[in-house]
Coordinates of C-alpha atoms and ligand atoms in Angstrom, one line a residue:
X1 CA 13.8 9.3 17.5
X2 CA 17.4 8.6 16.5
X3 CA 19.7 10.7 14.4
X4 CA 21.3 9.1 11.4
X5 CA 24.1 9.9 8.9
X6 CA 21.7 10.6 6.0
X7 CA 20.2 13.5 7.9
X8 CA 23.3 15.0 9.4
X9 CA 23.4 17.9 6.9
X10 CA 20.0 19.0 7.8
X11 CA 20.3 20.1 11.4
X12 CA 20.1 23.5 13.0
X13 CA 18.5 25.7 10.3
X14 CA 15.6 27.6 11.8
X15 CA 12.4 27.6 9.7
X16 CA 12.1 31.1 8.2
X17 CA 11.8 31.8 4.5
X18 CA 8.5 33.2 3.2
X19 CA 7.2 33.0 6.7
X20 CA 3.9 31.4 5.6
X21 CA 3.1 28.4 7.7
X22 CA 2.0 25.2 6.1
X23 CA -0.1 22.8 8.2
X24 CA 0.1 19.1 7.2
X25 CA -2.7 16.8 8.3
X26 CA -1.4 13.3 8.9
X27 CA 2.2 12.0 9.5
X28 CA 2.2 9.0 7.1
X29 CA 4.9 9.0 4.4
X30 CA 2.9 11.3 2.2
X31 CA 2.4 14.1 4.8
X32 CA 6.0 13.7 6.2
X33 CA 7.4 14.0 2.7
X34 CA 5.6 17.3 2.2
X35 CA 6.9 18.6 5.5
X36 CA 10.4 17.2 4.8
X37 CA 10.6 19.1 1.5
X38 CA 9.2 22.3 2.9
X39 CA 11.6 22.0 5.9
X40 CA 14.6 21.7 3.5
X41 CA 13.3 24.9 1.8
X42 CA 13.3 26.6 5.3
X43 CA 9.5 27.0 5.3
X44 CA 7.7 26.9 8.6
X45 CA 5.6 23.7 8.7
X46 CA 3.6 21.9 11.3
X47 CA 2.5 18.3 11.0
X48 CA -0.6 17.2 13.0
X49 CA -1.0 13.5 13.6
X50 CA -3.8 11.8 15.4
X51 CA -1.9 8.7 16.4
X52 CA 0.9 8.7 19.0
X53 CA 3.4 7.6 16.3
X54 CA 4.5 8.6 12.7
X55 CA 4.4 6.3 9.7
X56 CA 0.6 5.7 9.2
X57 CA 0.0 2.5 7.3
X58 CA 3.7 2.3 6.5
X59 CA 4.9 2.2 10.1
X60 CA 6.8 -0.6 11.8
X61 CA 5.8 -2.0 15.2
X62 CA 8.3 -3.3 17.7
X63 CA 7.4 -6.0 20.2
X64 CA 9.8 -6.8 23.1
X65 CA 9.6 -10.4 24.4
X66 CA 11.8 -12.5 26.7
X67 CA 13.4 -13.9 23.5
X68 CA 14.3 -10.4 22.3
X69 CA 12.8 -7.8 19.9
X70 CA 10.6 -8.6 16.9
X71 CA 9.6 -5.9 14.3
X72 CA 6.5 -5.9 12.1
X73 CA 5.3 -3.8 9.2
X74 CA 1.6 -3.6 8.6
X75 CA 1.9 -6.0 5.7
X76 CA 5.4 -6.0 4.2
X77 CA 6.2 -2.7 2.5
X78 CA 8.5 -3.0 -0.5
X79 CA 10.0 0.2 -2.0
X80 CA 9.6 0.4 -5.7
X81 CA 9.4 3.3 -8.2
X82 CA 10.8 4.1 -11.6
X83 CA 11.0 7.8 -10.6
X84 CA 14.7 8.7 -10.0
X85 CA 13.8 11.8 -7.9
X86 CA 11.8 9.6 -5.5
X87 CA 14.5 6.9 -5.4
X88 CA 17.0 9.6 -4.6
X89 CA 14.8 10.9 -1.8
X90 CA 14.3 7.4 -0.4
X91 CA 18.1 6.7 -0.4
X92 CA 18.8 10.1 1.1
X93 CA 16.5 9.5 4.0
X94 CA 17.1 5.8 4.7
X95 CA 20.9 6.2 3.9
X96 CA 23.1 3.7 5.7
X97 CA 20.1 1.6 6.8
X98 CA 19.3 0.6 3.2
X99 CA 19.2 -3.1 2.2
X100 CA 18.6 -4.7 -1.1
X101 CA 16.2 -7.7 -0.9
X102 CA 15.4 -10.4 -3.5
X103 CA 11.7 -10.8 -4.2
X104 CA 10.2 -14.3 -4.4
X105 CA 6.5 -14.3 -4.2
X106 CA 4.1 -17.2 -4.8
X107 CA 0.5 -18.0 -4.9
X108 CA -0.6 -20.9 -2.7
X109 CA -3.8 -22.6 -3.9
X110 CA -5.1 -26.1 -3.2
X111 CA -1.8 -27.1 -1.7
X112 CA 0.1 -26.0 -4.8
X113 CA 2.4 -23.1 -5.5
X114 CA 2.6 -20.8 -8.6
X115 CA 4.9 -17.9 -9.0
X116 CA 3.5 -14.4 -8.5
X117 CA 3.2 -12.3 -10.6
X118 CA 2.1 -15.1 -12.9
X119 CA 4.8 -16.7 -15.0
X120 CA 2.9 -18.4 -17.8
X121 CA 4.9 -21.6 -18.2
X122 CA 5.0 -22.1 -14.4
X123 CA 1.3 -21.4 -14.0
X124 CA 0.3 -23.8 -16.9
X125 CA 2.5 -26.5 -15.4
X126 CA 0.9 -26.2 -12.0
X127 CA -2.6 -26.6 -13.4
X128 CA -1.8 -29.6 -15.6
X129 CA -2.2 -30.2 -19.3
X130 CA -6.0 -30.5 -19.5
X131 CA -6.7 -27.3 -17.6
X132 CA -3.9 -25.6 -19.4
X133 CA -5.3 -26.5 -22.8
X134 CA -8.7 -25.2 -21.7
X135 CA -7.1 -22.0 -20.4
X136 CA -5.3 -21.3 -23.7
X137 CA -8.4 -22.2 -25.8
X138 CA -10.8 -20.0 -23.9
X139 CA -8.3 -17.2 -23.8
X140 CA -8.1 -17.5 -27.6
X141 CA -11.8 -17.5 -27.9
X142 CA -12.1 -14.4 -25.7
X143 CA -9.6 -12.6 -27.8
X144 CA -11.3 -13.4 -31.1
X145 CA -14.8 -12.5 -29.7
X146 CA -13.5 -9.2 -28.3
X147 CA -11.8 -8.5 -31.6
X148 CA -15.0 -9.0 -33.6
X149 CA -17.2 -7.3 -31.1
X150 CA -15.2 -5.0 -28.7
X151 CA -16.5 -5.0 -25.2
X152 CA -16.4 -2.2 -22.7
X153 CA -14.2 -3.1 -19.8
X154 CA -16.2 -2.1 -16.8
X155 CA -15.7 -4.6 -14.0
X156 CA -12.7 -6.2 -12.4
X157 CA -14.0 -9.5 -13.9
X158 CA -14.2 -8.0 -17.4
X159 CA -10.6 -6.7 -17.1
X160 CA -9.1 -10.0 -15.8
X161 CA -10.9 -12.1 -18.4
X162 CA -9.8 -9.7 -21.1
X163 CA -6.2 -10.0 -20.0
X164 CA -6.0 -13.7 -19.0
X165 CA -9.1 -15.5 -20.2
X166 CA -11.9 -17.1 -18.0
X167 CA -10.0 -20.1 -16.8
X168 CA -6.9 -18.3 -15.5
X169 CA -9.1 -15.5 -14.1
X170 CA -11.1 -18.1 -12.1
X171 CA -8.0 -19.9 -10.9
X172 CA -5.6 -17.1 -10.1
X173 CA -7.5 -13.8 -9.7
X174 CA -11.1 -14.3 -8.7
X175 CA -10.7 -15.9 -5.3
X176 CA -8.0 -13.6 -4.1
X177 CA -9.6 -10.5 -5.4
X178 CA -12.9 -11.4 -3.7
X179 CA -11.0 -11.9 -0.4
X180 CA -9.4 -8.5 -0.7
X181 CA -12.5 -6.6 -1.7
X182 CA -15.2 -8.7 0.0
X183 CA -17.4 -8.3 -3.1
X184 CA -17.8 -10.3 -6.3
X185 CA -15.4 -9.2 -9.0
X186 CA -18.3 -8.1 -11.3
X187 CA -19.2 -5.4 -8.7
X188 CA -15.7 -4.0 -8.6
X189 CA -14.4 -1.5 -11.1
X190 CA -11.8 -2.6 -13.6
X191 CA -9.6 0.4 -12.7
X192 CA -7.8 -1.5 -10.0
X193 CA -6.7 -4.2 -12.5
X194 CA -5.5 -1.6 -15.0
X195 CA -3.5 0.1 -12.2
X196 CA -2.0 -3.2 -11.1
X197 CA -1.5 -5.2 -14.3
X198 CA -1.9 -3.1 -17.4
X199 CA 0.3 -4.3 -20.2
X200 CA 0.4 -7.8 -18.8
X201 CA -1.7 -10.5 -20.4
X202 CA -1.6 -14.1 -21.4
X203 CA -0.8 -12.9 -24.9
X204 CA 2.2 -10.8 -24.0
X205 CA 3.5 -13.5 -21.6
X206 CA 3.3 -16.2 -24.4
X207 CA 4.7 -13.8 -27.0
X208 CA 7.6 -12.9 -24.8
X209 CA 8.2 -16.5 -24.0
X210 CA 8.5 -17.6 -27.6
X211 CA 9.6 -14.4 -29.6
X212 CA 12.2 -12.4 -27.8
X213 CA 11.6 -8.8 -29.0
X214 CA 12.9 -5.3 -28.4
X215 CA 11.1 -3.5 -25.7
X216 CA 9.3 -6.6 -24.5
X217 CA 7.9 -7.0 -21.0
X218 CA 10.6 -9.0 -19.4
X219 CA 9.7 -9.3 -15.8
X220 CA 8.4 -7.6 -12.7
X221 CA 10.9 -6.2 -10.4
X222 CA 12.6 -9.0 -8.5
X223 CA 14.8 -7.0 -6.2
X224 CA 13.8 -4.0 -4.0
X225 CA 15.1 -1.6 -1.4
X226 CA 14.1 -1.9 2.2
X227 CA 15.3 -0.2 5.4
X228 CA 17.1 -2.6 7.7
X229 CA 14.9 -2.1 10.7
X230 CA 11.5 -2.1 8.9
X231 CA 9.8 0.2 6.4
X232 CA 8.7 2.5 9.2
X233 CA 12.2 3.8 9.5
X234 CA 11.6 5.8 6.3
X235 CA 8.9 7.8 8.0
X236 CA 10.8 7.9 11.3
X237 CA 13.9 9.3 9.6
X238 CA 11.9 11.9 7.7
X239 CA 10.4 12.9 11.0
X240 CA 13.8 13.2 12.5
X241 CA 14.9 15.4 9.6
X242 CA 11.8 17.7 10.0
X243 CA 12.4 18.3 13.7
X244 CA 16.1 18.7 13.2
X245 CA 15.3 21.5 10.8
X246 CA 13.3 23.3 13.4
X247 CA 9.8 22.3 12.4
X248 CA 7.2 20.6 14.6
X249 CA 5.4 17.2 14.4
X250 CA 2.5 17.1 16.9
X251 CA 1.5 13.6 17.7
X252 CA -1.8 12.7 19.5
X253 CA -3.3 15.7 17.7
X254 CA -6.4 14.8 15.6
X255 CA -8.0 17.2 13.1
X256 CA -11.7 17.5 14.1
X257 CA -12.8 20.5 12.0
X258 CA -11.5 22.3 8.9
X259 CA -12.7 25.9 8.9
X260 CA -13.4 27.6 5.6
X261 CA -14.2 31.0 4.4
X262 CA -14.8 31.7 0.7
X263 CA -12.2 29.7 -1.3
X264 CA -9.7 29.5 1.6
X265 CA -9.2 27.2 4.6
X266 CA -8.7 29.5 7.6
X267 CA -7.7 27.0 10.3
X268 CA -8.3 23.7 12.0
X269 CA -9.8 22.6 15.2
X270 CA -7.7 19.8 16.7
X271 CA -8.2 17.7 19.7
X272 CA -5.4 16.5 22.1
X273 CA -5.4 15.0 25.5
X274 CA -5.5 18.6 26.9
X275 CA -8.7 19.5 25.0
X276 CA -9.4 21.2 21.7
X277 CA -7.6 24.1 20.2
X278 CA -7.5 26.2 17.0
X279 CA -4.5 25.9 14.7
X280 CA -4.0 28.6 12.1
X281 CA -2.1 28.3 8.9
X282 CA -1.6 29.8 5.4
X283 CA -1.4 26.6 3.4
X284 CA -2.9 23.2 4.2
X285 CA -2.1 19.8 3.0
X286 CA -4.4 16.9 3.9
X287 CA -3.5 13.2 3.9
X288 CA -6.4 12.3 6.2
X289 CA -9.2 10.2 4.6
X290 CA -10.8 12.2 1.8
X291 CA -14.3 11.0 3.0
X292 CA -13.6 12.4 6.5
X293 CA -12.1 15.7 5.2
X294 CA -15.3 16.3 3.2
X295 CA -17.4 15.7 6.3
X296 CA -15.6 17.9 8.8
X297 CA -15.8 21.2 7.0
X298 CA -17.0 24.1 9.0
X299 CA -19.4 25.5 7.7
X300 CA -20.4 22.1 6.4
X301 CA -19.8 21.2 2.8
X302 CA -22.8 21.2 0.4
X303 CA -25.2 18.3 1.0
X304 CA -24.3 16.6 -2.3
X305 CA -20.6 16.5 -1.3
X306 CA -21.4 15.0 2.1
X307 CA -23.7 12.4 0.3
X308 CA -20.9 11.6 -2.1
X309 CA -18.5 11.1 0.8
X310 CA -20.9 8.6 2.4
X311 CA -21.0 6.6 -0.9
X312 CA -17.2 5.9 -1.0
X313 CA -16.0 2.9 1.0
X314 CA -12.7 1.5 2.1
X315 CA -11.6 -2.0 3.0
X316 CA -9.8 -2.5 6.3
X317 CA -7.0 -4.8 7.1
X318 CA -6.1 -6.7 10.3
X319 CA -2.6 -8.1 10.6
X320 CA -2.0 -11.0 12.9
X321 CA 1.6 -10.9 14.0
X322 CA 3.1 -14.2 15.1
X323 CA 6.5 -14.7 16.8
X324 CA 7.9 -18.2 16.2
X325 CA 10.8 -20.3 17.6
X326 CA 11.6 -21.6 14.1
X327 CA 14.3 -20.7 11.6
X328 CA 12.1 -20.2 8.5
X329 CA 8.5 -20.9 7.4
X330 CA 8.9 -20.3 3.6
X331 CA 11.5 -18.6 1.4
X332 CA 8.9 -16.2 0.1
X333 CA 8.7 -12.4 0.2
X334 CA 4.9 -12.7 0.1
X335 CA 2.7 -15.8 -0.1
X336 CA -0.7 -15.1 -1.5
X337 CA -3.3 -17.6 -0.2
X338 CA -6.2 -18.2 -2.5
X339 CA -8.0 -21.0 -0.8
X340 CA -11.5 -19.9 0.3
X341 CA -11.5 -22.0 3.5
X342 CA -8.4 -20.1 4.7
X343 CA -9.7 -16.8 6.0
X344 CA -6.5 -14.8 5.5
X345 CA -5.3 -13.5 2.1
X346 CA -1.6 -13.1 2.3
X347 CA 1.4 -13.3 4.6
X348 CA 5.0 -12.3 4.7
X349 CA 8.0 -13.4 6.8
X350 CA 9.8 -10.2 7.9
X351 CA 13.1 -12.1 8.4
X352 CA 13.2 -12.8 4.6
X353 CA 13.2 -9.0 4.2
X354 CA 15.8 -8.2 6.8
X355 CA 17.4 -10.4 9.5
X356 CA 17.2 -7.4 11.9
X357 CA 13.4 -8.0 12.1
X358 CA 13.9 -10.9 14.5
X359 CA 16.0 -11.3 17.6
X360 CA 18.4 -13.9 16.1
X361 CA 18.6 -16.6 13.4
X362 CA 16.9 -19.0 15.7
X363 CA 13.6 -17.1 15.3
X364 CA 11.2 -16.0 12.7
X365 CA 7.8 -14.3 12.5
X366 CA 4.8 -14.0 10.2
X367 CA 2.6 -11.0 9.4
X368 CA -0.7 -12.5 8.2
X369 CA -3.2 -10.2 6.5
X370 CA -7.0 -10.4 6.9
X371 CA -9.1 -8.1 4.6
X372 CA -12.3 -7.0 6.2
X373 CA -14.9 -4.2 6.5
X374 CA -16.3 -2.5 9.6
X375 CA -18.9 -4.8 11.3
X376 CA -18.2 -7.9 9.3
X377 CA -17.3 -11.3 10.9
X378 CA -13.6 -10.8 10.7
X379 CA -13.6 -7.2 11.9
X380 CA -15.7 -8.4 14.9
X381 CA -13.3 -11.2 15.9
X382 CA -11.3 -10.6 19.1
X383 CA -7.5 -10.6 19.1
X384 CA -7.5 -14.0 20.8
X385 CA -9.8 -15.5 18.2
X386 CA -7.8 -14.1 15.3
X387 CA -4.5 -15.3 16.6
X388 CA -6.0 -18.8 17.3
X389 CA -7.7 -18.9 13.8
X390 CA -4.4 -18.0 12.2
X391 CA -2.4 -20.6 14.1
X392 CA -5.0 -23.3 13.3
X393 CA -4.9 -22.5 9.6
X394 CA -1.1 -22.6 9.6
X395 CA -1.0 -25.9 11.4
X396 CA -4.0 -27.8 10.2
X397 CA -4.6 -26.5 6.7
X398 CA -1.1 -25.6 5.5
X399 CA 1.2 -27.7 7.7
X400 CA 3.6 -24.7 8.0
X401 CA 4.2 -24.6 11.7
X402 CA 3.7 -26.7 14.9
X403 CA 2.0 -25.3 18.0
X404 CA 5.1 -25.6 20.2
X405 CA 6.9 -23.2 17.8
X406 CA 4.4 -20.3 18.5
X407 CA 5.8 -17.9 21.1
X408 CA 3.1 -15.3 21.0
X409 CA 0.8 -13.3 18.7
X410 CA -1.0 -10.0 18.5
X411 CA -3.1 -8.1 16.1
X412 CA -3.0 -4.6 14.5
X413 CA -6.3 -3.1 13.1
X414 CA -5.8 -0.8 10.2
X415 CA -9.0 0.8 9.1
X416 CA -9.4 2.3 5.6
X417 CA -6.3 0.6 4.2
X418 CA -7.7 0.1 0.7
X419 CA -9.9 2.6 -1.2
X420 CA -12.6 0.4 -2.7
X421 CA -13.1 1.0 -6.4
X422 CA -16.7 -0.3 -6.4
X423 CA -18.4 0.2 -9.8
X424 CA -19.7 3.8 -9.9
X425 CA -17.2 5.2 -7.4
X426 CA -15.9 7.8 -9.9
X427 CA -19.0 10.0 -9.8
X428 CA -19.0 10.7 -6.0
X429 CA -15.2 10.9 -6.0
X430 CA -15.4 13.6 -8.8
X431 CA -17.9 15.6 -6.7
X432 CA -15.7 15.6 -3.6
X433 CA -12.7 16.5 -5.6
X434 CA -14.4 19.4 -7.4
X435 CA -15.4 20.8 -4.1
X436 CA -11.8 20.4 -2.6
X437 CA -10.2 21.8 -5.8
X438 CA -12.2 25.0 -5.2
X439 CA -9.9 25.9 -2.2
X440 CA -6.8 27.8 -3.2
X441 CA -4.8 26.9 -0.1
X442 CA -5.8 23.2 0.4
X443 CA -4.2 20.2 -1.4
X444 CA -5.0 16.5 -0.9
X445 CA -2.2 13.9 -1.1
X446 CA -1.5 10.2 -0.3
X447 CA -3.5 7.1 -0.4
X448 CA -6.7 7.5 1.6
X449 CA -6.1 11.3 1.3
X450 CA -6.9 11.1 -2.4
X451 CA -8.9 7.9 -2.4
X452 CA -6.5 6.4 -4.9
X453 CA -4.8 3.0 -4.7
X454 CA -1.4 4.7 -4.1
X455 CA 1.7 2.8 -3.0
X456 CA 4.2 4.7 -0.8
X457 CA 6.1 6.0 -3.8
X458 CA 2.9 7.5 -5.3
X459 CA 1.9 8.8 -1.8
X460 CA 5.2 10.6 -1.3
X461 CA 5.2 11.8 -4.9
X462 CA 1.9 13.6 -4.2
X463 CA 3.5 15.0 -0.9
X464 CA 6.5 16.1 -2.8
X465 CA 4.5 17.9 -5.6
X466 CA 2.2 19.5 -3.1
X467 CA 5.2 21.0 -1.3
X468 CA 6.7 22.1 -4.6
X469 CA 3.4 23.9 -5.4
X470 CA 3.7 25.8 -2.2
X471 CA 7.2 26.7 -3.2
X472 CA 5.9 28.3 -6.4
X473 CA 5.9 25.4 -8.9
X474 CA 2.8 24.2 -10.7
X475 CA 2.1 20.5 -10.6
X476 CA -1.1 18.6 -11.2
X477 CA -1.3 16.0 -8.4
X478 CA -4.0 14.0 -10.3
X479 CA -1.3 13.0 -12.8
X480 CA 0.5 10.9 -10.1
X481 CA -0.2 7.1 -10.5
X482 CA -2.0 7.7 -13.7
X483 CA 0.5 5.7 -15.8
X484 CA -0.7 4.0 -18.9
X485 CA 1.3 1.0 -18.0
X486 CA 1.6 -1.3 -15.0
X487 CA 4.2 0.5 -12.9
X488 CA 6.2 -2.6 -12.1
X489 CA 6.8 -3.6 -15.7
X490 CA 10.4 -3.4 -16.7
X491 CA 11.2 -3.3 -20.5
X492 CA 14.5 -4.3 -22.0
X493 CA 14.7 -1.2 -24.1
X494 CA 14.5 1.0 -21.0
X495 CA 17.6 2.7 -19.7
X496 CA 19.0 1.0 -16.7
X497 CA 18.0 2.5 -13.4
X498 CA 14.7 1.0 -12.6
X499 CA 15.7 1.5 -9.8
X500 CA 19.5 1.7 -10.1
X501 CA 21.9 0.4 -7.5
X502 CA 23.9 3.5 -6.8
Ligands
FAD1 C1 -1.2 -4.3 3.7 C2 -0.5 -3.1 3.0 C3 0.6 -3.4 2.3 C4 1.2 -2.4 1.6 N1 2.4 -2.6 0.9 C5 3.0 -1.6 0.3 C6 4.3 -1.9 -0.4 O1 4.7 -3.1 -0.4 N2 4.9 -0.9 -1.0 C7 4.4 0.4 -1.0 O2 5.0 1.3 -1.5 N3 3.2 0.7 -0.4 C8 2.5 -0.3 0.2 N4 1.3 0.0 0.9 C9 0.8 1.3 0.8 C10 1.3 2.3 1.8 O3 1.1 1.9 3.1 C11 0.6 3.7 1.6 O4 0.8 4.1 0.2 C12 1.2 4.8 2.4 O5 1.2 4.4 3.8 C13 0.3 6.0 2.3 O6 0.8 7.1 2.9 P1 -0.1 8.3 3.4 O7 0.8 9.2 4.1 O8 -0.9 8.7 2.2 O9 -1.2 7.6 4.4 P2 -1.1 6.9 5.7 O10 0.1 6.0 5.8 O11 -2.4 6.2 5.9 O12 -1.0 8.0 6.8 C14 -2.1 8.9 7.0 C15 -1.9 9.4 8.5 O13 -3.0 10.3 8.7 C16 -3.3 10.2 10.1 N5 -4.7 10.7 10.3 C17 -5.9 10.1 9.9 N6 -6.9 10.9 10.3 C18 -6.4 12.0 11.0 C19 -6.9 13.1 11.6 N7 -8.2 13.3 11.6 N8 -6.1 14.0 12.2 C20 -4.7 13.8 12.1 N9 -4.1 12.7 11.6 C21 -5.0 11.8 11.0 C22 -3.2 8.7 10.3 O14 -3.1 8.3 11.7 C23 -2.0 8.3 9.5 O15 -0.8 8.4 10.3 C24 0.7 -1.0 1.6 C25 -0.5 -0.8 2.3 C26 -1.1 -1.8 3.0 C27 -2.3 -1.6 3.7

């Protein structure tokens, strides 16, 4: 891994301090953030990572071809947070590799485009006057009915209908959500919607369009930070910092067993190419899947905890990465594809994020996302089938590319990419968490580590707070990503700095 200017001040300090070793399970951004913060505080820390690379879901993959090097995130990763401490950390780590990127995202449905997130005038224009009138009327009806007889928002469908009315829900949310989750929206919990779009509704959009008001919801963030050579550089550079500060990241080291005695974790059994070994530690931070953690305790966790872990499910993602001899496919940051006959759900064009993601301006590439579950027809498709299916959709159904523009393609399988908030998930989750909370030296962080739909900023925030707890502070990690408002909303009355360009 390279050295960089942002990390120069960190080198050479041996890890000493309180002399208690922290063992971090998983080298995604969450785990690396914990280790980075502890390393800066001169605490001995060891990161154990099953894969032969750092970065987890937020890594960047390089592919060398005769045309030059292409780089791919696992689905484009945009940095966004309102939290200044996290923005400062991101800037410190990425340093001179930082770029600012304009965000243009659209929904593609039935051959038409609508801005995403929904801009109401643009959405109504795209669906024509008759459907628009119906959308506004049935939204009005929903509001009146819900005012007279308040309904409990339980499912994803309830939440979307409440916010946007039945017509806009069916047109712009139902099809995509069902692709992402693989289940009808009435079986999914409304929690995901509140996390993604609380404070947004047809009402607020219309009000804001006609009555400019103080503190209104003005927009979603349309500019974001991105490392020049792919989002994975954030993790790689944290890893550089950790090793420069004298701590260790052990790749190819999978945690197999978590040994416990009373209310303490005493050590881990890990497996490497050389066999299994026991790793001791004083404090433990886990970013490995919560469902796995609960099932690898030694002695085993109580039967009800194991049962609970089996009830929680994740959605997987497969990205098909295409390298193209073409200058540009679309101007979009992301394009959300709602059509049911097109199997993938979304794609991004890395060159639109950073020119360094392709060998030269003559080339572009696409990262096309398929949502799936273990054993379903998409998960069971071979690499060859998935690449061919993608190329066919892009040529025959969308008219975006021609066959002679395709240089090559490959897939990345990312299991457990999305914690599934299926209705009823809260109960088993609470059982597992109550069990884990009983350990005085074990903290859970990250996305699948906490079974929470956390973006990178939330994942590193949990990592940061877990490290601070070890350093003697007292933070409740459950409060991360528990905002009452959609985290991307920007209000006029807010002080500038969301995030600021410094
Ligand atoms: C398609 C997609 C798009 C996304 N886009 C964005 C975006 O635009 N912006 C954003 O901020 N976030 C985005 N995210 C979310 C982001 O990827 C996650 O929030 C972040 O990667 C979570 O970090 P983490 O460290 O918790 O987990 P991970 O990145 O999943 O890392 C966990 C690590 O643990 C390792 N591990 C697992 N089991 C074991 C074991 N038994 N032993 C040792 N190691 C183990 C894994 O190999 C992995 O490296 C996106 C995610 C996806 C899937």
